[in-house]
Tab-separated table of C-alpha atoms in Angstrom:
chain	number	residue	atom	x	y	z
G	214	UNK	CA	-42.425	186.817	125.328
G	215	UNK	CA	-39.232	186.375	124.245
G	216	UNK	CA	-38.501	189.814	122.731
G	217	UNK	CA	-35.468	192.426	123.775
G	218	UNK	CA	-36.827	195.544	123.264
G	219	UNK	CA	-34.326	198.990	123.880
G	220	UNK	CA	-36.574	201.441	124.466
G	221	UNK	CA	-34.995	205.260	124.001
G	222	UNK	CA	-36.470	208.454	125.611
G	223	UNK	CA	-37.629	207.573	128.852
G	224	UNK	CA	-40.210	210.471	128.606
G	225	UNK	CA	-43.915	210.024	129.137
G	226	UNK	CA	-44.182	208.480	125.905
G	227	UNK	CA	-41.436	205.675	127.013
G	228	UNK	CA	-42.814	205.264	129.946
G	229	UNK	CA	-45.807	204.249	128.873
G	230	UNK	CA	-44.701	201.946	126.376
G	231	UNK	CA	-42.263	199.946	129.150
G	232	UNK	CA	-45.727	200.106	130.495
G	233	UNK	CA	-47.683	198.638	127.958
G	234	UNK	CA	-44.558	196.049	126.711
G	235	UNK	CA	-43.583	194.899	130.087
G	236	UNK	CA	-46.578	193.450	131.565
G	237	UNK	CA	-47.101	191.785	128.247
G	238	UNK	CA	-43.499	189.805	129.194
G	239	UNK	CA	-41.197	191.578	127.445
G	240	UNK	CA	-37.215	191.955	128.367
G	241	UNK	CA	-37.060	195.729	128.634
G	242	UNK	CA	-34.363	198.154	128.587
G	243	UNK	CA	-35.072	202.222	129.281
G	244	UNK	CA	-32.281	204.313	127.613
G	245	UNK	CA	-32.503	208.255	128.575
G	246	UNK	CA	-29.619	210.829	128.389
G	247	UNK	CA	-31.369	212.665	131.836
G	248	UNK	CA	-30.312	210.390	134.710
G	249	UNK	CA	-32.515	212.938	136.864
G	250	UNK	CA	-35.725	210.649	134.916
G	251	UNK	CA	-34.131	207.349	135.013
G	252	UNK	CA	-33.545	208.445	139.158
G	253	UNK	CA	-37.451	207.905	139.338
G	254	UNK	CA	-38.075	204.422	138.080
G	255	UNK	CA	-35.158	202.815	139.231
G	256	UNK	CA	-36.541	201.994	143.237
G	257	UNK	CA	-39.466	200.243	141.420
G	258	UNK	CA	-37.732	198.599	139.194
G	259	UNK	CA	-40.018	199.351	136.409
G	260	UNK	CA	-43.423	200.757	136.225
G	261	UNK	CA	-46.725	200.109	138.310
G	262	UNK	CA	-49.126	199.832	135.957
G	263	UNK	CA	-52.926	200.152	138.110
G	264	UNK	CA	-54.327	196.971	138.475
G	265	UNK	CA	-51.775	195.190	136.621
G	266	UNK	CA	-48.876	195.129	138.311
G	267	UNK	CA	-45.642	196.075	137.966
G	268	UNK	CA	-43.761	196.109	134.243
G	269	UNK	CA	-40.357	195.296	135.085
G	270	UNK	CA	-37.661	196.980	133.571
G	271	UNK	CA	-34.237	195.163	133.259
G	272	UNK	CA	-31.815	197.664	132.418
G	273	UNK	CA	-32.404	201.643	133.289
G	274	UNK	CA	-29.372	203.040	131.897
G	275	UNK	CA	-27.914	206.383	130.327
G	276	UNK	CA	-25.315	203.703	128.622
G	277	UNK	CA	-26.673	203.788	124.759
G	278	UNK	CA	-24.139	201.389	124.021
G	279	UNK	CA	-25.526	198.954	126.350
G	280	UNK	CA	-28.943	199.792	126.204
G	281	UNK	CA	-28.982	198.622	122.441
G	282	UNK	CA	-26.979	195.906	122.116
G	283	UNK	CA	-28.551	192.551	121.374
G	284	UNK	CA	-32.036	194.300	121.546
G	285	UNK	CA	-34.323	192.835	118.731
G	286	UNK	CA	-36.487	196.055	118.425
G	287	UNK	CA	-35.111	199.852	119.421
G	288	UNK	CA	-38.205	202.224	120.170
G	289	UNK	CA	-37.450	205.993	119.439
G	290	UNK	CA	-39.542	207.643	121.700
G	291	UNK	CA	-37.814	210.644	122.141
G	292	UNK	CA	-40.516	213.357	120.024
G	293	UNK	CA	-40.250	214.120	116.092
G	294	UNK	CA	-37.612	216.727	116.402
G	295	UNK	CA	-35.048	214.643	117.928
G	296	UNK	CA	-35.375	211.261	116.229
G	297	UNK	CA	-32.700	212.715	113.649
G	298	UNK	CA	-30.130	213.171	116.654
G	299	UNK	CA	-31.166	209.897	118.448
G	300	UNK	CA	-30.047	207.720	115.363
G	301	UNK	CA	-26.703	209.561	114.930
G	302	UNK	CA	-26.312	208.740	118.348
G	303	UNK	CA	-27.559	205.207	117.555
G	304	UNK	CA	-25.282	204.828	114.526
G	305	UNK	CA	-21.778	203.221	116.193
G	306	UNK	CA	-23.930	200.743	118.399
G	307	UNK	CA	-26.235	198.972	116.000
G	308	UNK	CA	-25.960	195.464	114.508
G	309	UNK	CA	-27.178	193.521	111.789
G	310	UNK	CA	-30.979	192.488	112.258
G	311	UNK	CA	-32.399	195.281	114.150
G	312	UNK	CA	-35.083	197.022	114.120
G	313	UNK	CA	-35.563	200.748	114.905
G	314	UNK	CA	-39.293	201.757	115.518
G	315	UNK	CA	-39.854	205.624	115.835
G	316	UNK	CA	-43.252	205.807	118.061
G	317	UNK	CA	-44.050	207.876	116.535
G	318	UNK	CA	-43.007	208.695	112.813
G	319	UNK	CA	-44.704	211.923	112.828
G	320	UNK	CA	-44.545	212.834	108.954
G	321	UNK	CA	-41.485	211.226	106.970
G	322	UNK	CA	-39.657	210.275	110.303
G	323	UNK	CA	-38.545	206.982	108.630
G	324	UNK	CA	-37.118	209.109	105.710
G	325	UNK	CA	-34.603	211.843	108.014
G	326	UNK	CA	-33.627	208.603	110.393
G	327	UNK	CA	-32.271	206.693	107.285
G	328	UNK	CA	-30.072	209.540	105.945
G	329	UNK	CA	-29.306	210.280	109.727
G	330	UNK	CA	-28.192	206.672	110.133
G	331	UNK	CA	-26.127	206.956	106.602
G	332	UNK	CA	-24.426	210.429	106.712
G	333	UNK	CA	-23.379	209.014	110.143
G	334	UNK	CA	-21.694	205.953	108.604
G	335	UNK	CA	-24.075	203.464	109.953
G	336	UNK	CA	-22.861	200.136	108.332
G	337	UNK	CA	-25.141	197.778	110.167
G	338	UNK	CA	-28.042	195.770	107.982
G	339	UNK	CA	-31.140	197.458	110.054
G	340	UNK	CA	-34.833	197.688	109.498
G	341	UNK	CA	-37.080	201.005	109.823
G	342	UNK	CA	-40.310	201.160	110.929
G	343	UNK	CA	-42.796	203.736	112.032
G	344	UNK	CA	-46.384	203.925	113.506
G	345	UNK	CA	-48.812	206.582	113.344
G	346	UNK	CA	-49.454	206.874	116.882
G	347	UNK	CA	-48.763	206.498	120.485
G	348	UNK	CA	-50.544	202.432	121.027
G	349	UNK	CA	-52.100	203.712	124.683
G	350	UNK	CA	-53.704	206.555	126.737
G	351	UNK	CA	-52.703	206.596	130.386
G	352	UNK	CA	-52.878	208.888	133.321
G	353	UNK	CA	-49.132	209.130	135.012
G	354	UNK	CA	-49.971	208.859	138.019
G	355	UNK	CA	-46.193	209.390	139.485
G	356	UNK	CA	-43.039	209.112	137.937
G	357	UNK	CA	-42.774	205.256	138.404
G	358	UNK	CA	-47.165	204.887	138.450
G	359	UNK	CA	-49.214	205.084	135.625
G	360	UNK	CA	-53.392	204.385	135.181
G	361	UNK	CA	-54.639	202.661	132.205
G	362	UNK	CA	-56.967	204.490	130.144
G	363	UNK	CA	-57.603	203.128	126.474
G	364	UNK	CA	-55.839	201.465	124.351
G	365	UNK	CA	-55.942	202.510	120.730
G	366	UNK	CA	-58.360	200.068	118.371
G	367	UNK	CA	-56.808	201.438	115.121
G	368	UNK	CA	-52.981	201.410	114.436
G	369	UNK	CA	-50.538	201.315	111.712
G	370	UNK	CA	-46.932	200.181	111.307
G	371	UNK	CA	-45.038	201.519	107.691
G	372	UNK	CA	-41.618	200.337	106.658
G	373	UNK	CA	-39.286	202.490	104.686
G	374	UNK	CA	-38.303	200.994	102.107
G	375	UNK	CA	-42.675	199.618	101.600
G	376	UNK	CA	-40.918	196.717	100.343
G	377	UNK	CA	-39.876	195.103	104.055
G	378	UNK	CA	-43.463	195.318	105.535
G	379	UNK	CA	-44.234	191.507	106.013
G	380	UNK	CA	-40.883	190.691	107.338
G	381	UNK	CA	-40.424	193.427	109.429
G	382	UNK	CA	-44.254	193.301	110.666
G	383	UNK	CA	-44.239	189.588	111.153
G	384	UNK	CA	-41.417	190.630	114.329
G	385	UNK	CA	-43.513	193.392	115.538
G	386	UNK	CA	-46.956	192.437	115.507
G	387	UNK	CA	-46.719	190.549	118.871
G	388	UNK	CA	-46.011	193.503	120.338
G	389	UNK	CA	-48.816	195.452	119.287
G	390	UNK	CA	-51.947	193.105	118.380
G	391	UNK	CA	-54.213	195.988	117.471
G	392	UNK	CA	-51.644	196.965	114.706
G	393	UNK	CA	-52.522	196.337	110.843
G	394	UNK	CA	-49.434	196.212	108.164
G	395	UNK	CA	-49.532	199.244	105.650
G	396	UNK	CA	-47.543	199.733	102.470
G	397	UNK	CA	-45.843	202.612	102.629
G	398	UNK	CA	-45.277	205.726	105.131
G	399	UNK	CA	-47.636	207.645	103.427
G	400	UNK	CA	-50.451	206.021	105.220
G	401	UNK	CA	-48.420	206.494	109.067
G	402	UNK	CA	-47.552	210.087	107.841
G	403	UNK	CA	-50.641	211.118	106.768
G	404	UNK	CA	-52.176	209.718	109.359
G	405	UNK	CA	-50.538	212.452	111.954
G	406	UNK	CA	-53.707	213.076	113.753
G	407	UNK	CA	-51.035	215.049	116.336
G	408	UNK	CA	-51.026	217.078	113.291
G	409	UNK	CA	-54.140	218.112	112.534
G	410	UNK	CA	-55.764	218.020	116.286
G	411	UNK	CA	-53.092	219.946	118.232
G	412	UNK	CA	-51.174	223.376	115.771
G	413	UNK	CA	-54.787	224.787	114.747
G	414	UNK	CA	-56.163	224.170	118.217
G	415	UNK	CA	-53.287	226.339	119.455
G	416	UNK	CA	-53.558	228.935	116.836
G	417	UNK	CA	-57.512	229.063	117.276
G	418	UNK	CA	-57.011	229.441	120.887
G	419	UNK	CA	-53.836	232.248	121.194
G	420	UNK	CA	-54.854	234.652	124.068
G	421	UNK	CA	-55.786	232.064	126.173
G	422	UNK	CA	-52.045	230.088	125.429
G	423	UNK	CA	-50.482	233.656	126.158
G	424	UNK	CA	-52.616	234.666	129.507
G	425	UNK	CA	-51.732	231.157	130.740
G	426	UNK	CA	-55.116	230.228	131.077
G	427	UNK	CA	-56.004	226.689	131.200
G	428	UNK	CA	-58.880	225.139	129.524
G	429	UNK	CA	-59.985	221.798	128.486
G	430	UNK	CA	-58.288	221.270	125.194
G	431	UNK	CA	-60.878	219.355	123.391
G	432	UNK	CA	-63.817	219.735	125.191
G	433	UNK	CA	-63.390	223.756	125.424
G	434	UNK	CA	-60.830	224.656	122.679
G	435	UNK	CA	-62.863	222.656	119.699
G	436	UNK	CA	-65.623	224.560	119.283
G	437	UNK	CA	-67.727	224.917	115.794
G	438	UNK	CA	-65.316	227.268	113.908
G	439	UNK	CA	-62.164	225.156	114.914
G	440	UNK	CA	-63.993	221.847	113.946
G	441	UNK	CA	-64.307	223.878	110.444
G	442	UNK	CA	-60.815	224.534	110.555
G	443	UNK	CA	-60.036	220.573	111.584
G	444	UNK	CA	-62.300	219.360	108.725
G	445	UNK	CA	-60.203	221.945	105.788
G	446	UNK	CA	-56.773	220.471	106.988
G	447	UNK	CA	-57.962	217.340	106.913
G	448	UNK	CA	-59.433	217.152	103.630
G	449	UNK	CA	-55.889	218.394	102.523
G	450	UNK	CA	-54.100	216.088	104.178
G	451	UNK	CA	-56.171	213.155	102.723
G	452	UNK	CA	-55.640	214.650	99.011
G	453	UNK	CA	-51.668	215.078	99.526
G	454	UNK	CA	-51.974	211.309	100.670
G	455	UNK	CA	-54.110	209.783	97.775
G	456	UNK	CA	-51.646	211.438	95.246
G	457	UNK	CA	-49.191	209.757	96.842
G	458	UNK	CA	-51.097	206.488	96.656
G	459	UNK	CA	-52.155	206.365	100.427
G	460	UNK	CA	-55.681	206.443	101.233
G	461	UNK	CA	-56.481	207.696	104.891
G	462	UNK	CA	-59.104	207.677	107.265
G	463	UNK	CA	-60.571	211.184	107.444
G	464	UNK	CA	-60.354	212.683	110.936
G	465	UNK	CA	-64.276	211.469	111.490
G	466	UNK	CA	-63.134	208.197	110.545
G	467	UNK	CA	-60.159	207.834	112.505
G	468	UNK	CA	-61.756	209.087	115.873
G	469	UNK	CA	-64.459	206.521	115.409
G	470	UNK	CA	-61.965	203.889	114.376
G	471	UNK	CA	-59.494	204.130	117.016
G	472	UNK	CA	-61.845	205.103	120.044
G	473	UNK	CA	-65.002	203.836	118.811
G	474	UNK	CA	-66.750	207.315	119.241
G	475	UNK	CA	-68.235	209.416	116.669
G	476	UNK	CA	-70.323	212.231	117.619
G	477	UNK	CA	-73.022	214.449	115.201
G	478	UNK	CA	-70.162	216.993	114.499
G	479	UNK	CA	-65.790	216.840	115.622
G	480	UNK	CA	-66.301	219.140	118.170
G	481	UNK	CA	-68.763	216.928	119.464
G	482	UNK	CA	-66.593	213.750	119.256
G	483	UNK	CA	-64.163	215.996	121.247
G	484	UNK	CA	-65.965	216.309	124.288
G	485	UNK	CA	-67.306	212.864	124.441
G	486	UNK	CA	-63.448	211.821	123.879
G	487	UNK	CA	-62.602	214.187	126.998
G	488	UNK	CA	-65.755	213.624	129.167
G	489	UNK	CA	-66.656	209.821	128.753
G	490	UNK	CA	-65.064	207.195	131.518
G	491	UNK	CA	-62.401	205.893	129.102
G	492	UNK	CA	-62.337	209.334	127.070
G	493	UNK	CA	-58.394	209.387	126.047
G	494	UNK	CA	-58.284	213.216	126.054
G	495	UNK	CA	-59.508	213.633	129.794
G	496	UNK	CA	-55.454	213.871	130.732
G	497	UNK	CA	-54.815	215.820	127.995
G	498	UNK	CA	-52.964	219.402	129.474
G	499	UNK	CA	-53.034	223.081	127.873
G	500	UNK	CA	-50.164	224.300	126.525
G	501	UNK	CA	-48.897	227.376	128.581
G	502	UNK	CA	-46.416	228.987	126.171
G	503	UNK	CA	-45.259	228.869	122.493
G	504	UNK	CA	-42.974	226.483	123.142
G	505	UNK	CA	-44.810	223.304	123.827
G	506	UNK	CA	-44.520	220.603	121.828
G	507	UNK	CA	-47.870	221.145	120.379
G	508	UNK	CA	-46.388	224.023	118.354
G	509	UNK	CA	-42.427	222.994	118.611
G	510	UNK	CA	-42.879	219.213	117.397
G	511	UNK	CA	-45.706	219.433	115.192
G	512	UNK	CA	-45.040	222.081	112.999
G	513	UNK	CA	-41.956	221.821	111.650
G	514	UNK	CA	-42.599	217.491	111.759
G	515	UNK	CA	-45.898	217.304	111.155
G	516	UNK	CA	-47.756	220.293	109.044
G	517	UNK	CA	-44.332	221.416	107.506
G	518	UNK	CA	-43.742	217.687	105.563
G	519	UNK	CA	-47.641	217.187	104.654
G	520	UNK	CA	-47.274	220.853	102.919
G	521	UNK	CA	-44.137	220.593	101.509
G	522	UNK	CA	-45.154	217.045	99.742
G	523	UNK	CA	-48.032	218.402	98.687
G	524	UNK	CA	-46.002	221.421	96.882
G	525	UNK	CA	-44.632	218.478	95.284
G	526	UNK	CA	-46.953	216.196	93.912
G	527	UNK	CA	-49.390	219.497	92.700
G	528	UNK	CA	-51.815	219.797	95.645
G	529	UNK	CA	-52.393	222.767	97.004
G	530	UNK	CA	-52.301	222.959	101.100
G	531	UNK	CA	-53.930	226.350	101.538
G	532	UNK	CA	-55.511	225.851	104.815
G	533	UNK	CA	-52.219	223.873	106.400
G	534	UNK	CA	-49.927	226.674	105.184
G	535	UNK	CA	-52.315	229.292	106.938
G	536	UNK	CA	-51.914	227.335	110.499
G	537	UNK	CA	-48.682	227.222	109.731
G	538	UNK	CA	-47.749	230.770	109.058
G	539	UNK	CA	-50.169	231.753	112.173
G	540	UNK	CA	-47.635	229.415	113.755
G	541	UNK	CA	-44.808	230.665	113.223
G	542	UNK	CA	-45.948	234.439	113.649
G	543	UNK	CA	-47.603	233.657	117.029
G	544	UNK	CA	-44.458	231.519	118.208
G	545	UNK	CA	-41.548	234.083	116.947
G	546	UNK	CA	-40.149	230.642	115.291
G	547	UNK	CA	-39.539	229.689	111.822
G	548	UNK	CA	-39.022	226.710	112.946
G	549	UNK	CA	-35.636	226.292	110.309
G	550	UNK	CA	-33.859	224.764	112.632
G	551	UNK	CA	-36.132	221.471	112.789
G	552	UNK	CA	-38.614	221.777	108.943
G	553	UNK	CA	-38.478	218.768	107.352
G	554	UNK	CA	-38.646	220.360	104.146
G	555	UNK	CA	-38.238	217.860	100.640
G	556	UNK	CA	-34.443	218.374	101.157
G	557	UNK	CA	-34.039	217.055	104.387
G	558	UNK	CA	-36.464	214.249	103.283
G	559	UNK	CA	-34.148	213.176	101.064
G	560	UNK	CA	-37.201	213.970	97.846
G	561	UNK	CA	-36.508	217.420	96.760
G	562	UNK	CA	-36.699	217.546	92.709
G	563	UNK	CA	-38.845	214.161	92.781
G	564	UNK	CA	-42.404	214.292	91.321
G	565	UNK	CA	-45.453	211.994	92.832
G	566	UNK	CA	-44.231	208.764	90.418
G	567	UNK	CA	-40.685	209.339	91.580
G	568	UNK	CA	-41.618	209.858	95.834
G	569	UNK	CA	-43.831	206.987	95.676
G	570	UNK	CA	-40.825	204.539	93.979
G	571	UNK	CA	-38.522	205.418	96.673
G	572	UNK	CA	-41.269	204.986	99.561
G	573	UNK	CA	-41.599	201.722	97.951
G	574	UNK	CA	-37.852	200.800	97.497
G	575	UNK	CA	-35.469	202.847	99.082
G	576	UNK	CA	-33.324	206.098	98.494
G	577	UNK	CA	-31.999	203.872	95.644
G	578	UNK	CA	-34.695	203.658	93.691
């Protein structure tokens, strides 16, 4: 495959995508300001993937600079609230052609990266994509070792500006096969299962979060009344997304369509998705504090933008702004600090006609 790809936040995130995108034959490059995590994969040379081989990493490298340069694709895989601070950083080193891929875009990620990149003075003709998920489920293994799990059936790759999805698409489908095109970033956005799956989880399941007590996330923390909690968030965040001309899988649909599993009720479809062979949430960990990213990344980037959008195209969000407020009582955070609030999004004042124009075509719309 002859395909540079830069890929920045060498995290468990990046780690699995050099993963994924090196045994595949792609030239990789691993980009992380920790040289402590970099320390871990360089002996290997990349990253044993079980039963694979190993995905060979060219460059491992704290140099951004270098890291970037010449790379067809840059992967931000650095979490939601620092995607804003990764393209600033980005800004000085980018060239004409690229494209910068936030895996993933949480909820408007494509929209804070573009004013990022131009408040910073980025002059370079770039591309922005997003995708509404993480493309695999692995155990790590070690630091340098990783075990296959699943990968996902059901992704989706937005552009912002809408308007640049077959070019852009065309360069990144190799990469990802199971990927489908989609028109806008309301469909990645809205599709933020982190979203809806992990905040009311956490608020559901306080005192055992604050007596450190571990339990299996989805197979012990979804019971009845949190599936009843899933299913009124998600029927919110489908109706913010059809006024904005996105229609979304519902959170039934989208566990059957990425996993192919679909059990009588959610909580259900939980513990199959934790208990089967290839269930993708057996790895999943419990959050042991208020600070995990569970709370600290998809608050403010996930449940903060779907409510805020829907204050603005006139839907109400009644059940989101509850987990929310639980949130940020339960966490001592308001979470100001990293909101993406209509401001920051670059929409405030904009009705649904007006968002969906410049989802379409650009802050210049």
């Amino acid at each position: 495959m002859d395909m540079t790809v830069a890929i920045i936040g060498a995290g468990s995130g990046g780690v699995y995508l050099a993963a994924e995108l090196g045994i595949m034959g792609a030239k990789l490059r691993l980009h992380d300001r920790d040289e402590k995590r970099l320390a871990e994969l360089r002996p290997r040379g990349g990253v044993d993937v079980e039963g694979q081989g190993l995905a060979a990493i060219e460059q491992i490298t704290t140099n951004l600079k270098a890291a970037v340069s010449d790379a067809g694709v840059i992967a931000i895989c650095t979490g939601g609230t620092y995607q804003e601070g990764a393209a600033r950083d980005l800004a000085p080193h980018l060239s004409d052609g690229q494209i910068i891929l936030l895996i993933q875009g949480n909820t408007g990620g494509s929209l804070v990266v573009r004013r990022a990149l131009d408040a910073a003075g980025c002059r370079a003709k770039i591309d922005i994509a997003e995708m509404d998920n993480y493309p695999y489920s692995n155990f790590r293994l070690a630091p340098d070792r990783i075990r296959p799990i699943v990968r996902k059936k059901f992704l989706q790759i937005a552009t912002f500006p809408g308007h640049r999805i077959d070019a852009i698409f065309a360069r990144l489908a190799p990469l990802f096969p199971t990927a489908v095109a989609t028109p806008s970033i309301a469909y990645t956005g809205f599709t933020n299962a982190n979203a809806m799956l992990h905040c009311a989880n956490c608020v559901s399941n306080a005192g055992k979060i604050d007596r450190g007590e571990a339990y299996k996330f989805y197979a012990e923390g979804v019971t009845p009344a949190v599936a009843r909690l899933y299913r009124a968030i998600n029927a919110e965040r489908v109706a913010v997304a059809a006024a904005l001309g996105a229609e979304v899988p519902t959170l039934e649909d989208w566990f059957a369509r990425t996993y192919a599993v679909r059990g009588a009720t959610i909580d259900e479809t939980c513990r199959l998705l934790t208990s089967n062979s290839d269930g993708p949430y057996q790895p999943t960990g419990t959050p042991t504090s208020w600070q995990h990213k569970y709370i600290t990344e998809d608050v403010p980037v996930g449940l903060m933008p779907m409510s805020a959008l829907g204050s603005a195209v006139g839907v109400a969000t009644p059940n989101i702004d509850a987990v929310i407020r639980l949130a940020q009582t339960l966490a001592a955070n308001d979470f100001a600090n990293d909101r993406r609030g209509l401001a920051r999004m670059g929409l405030a004042g904009l009705d649904a006609s007006r968002i969906k124009a410049v989802l379409q075509q650009g802050f210049k719309a």
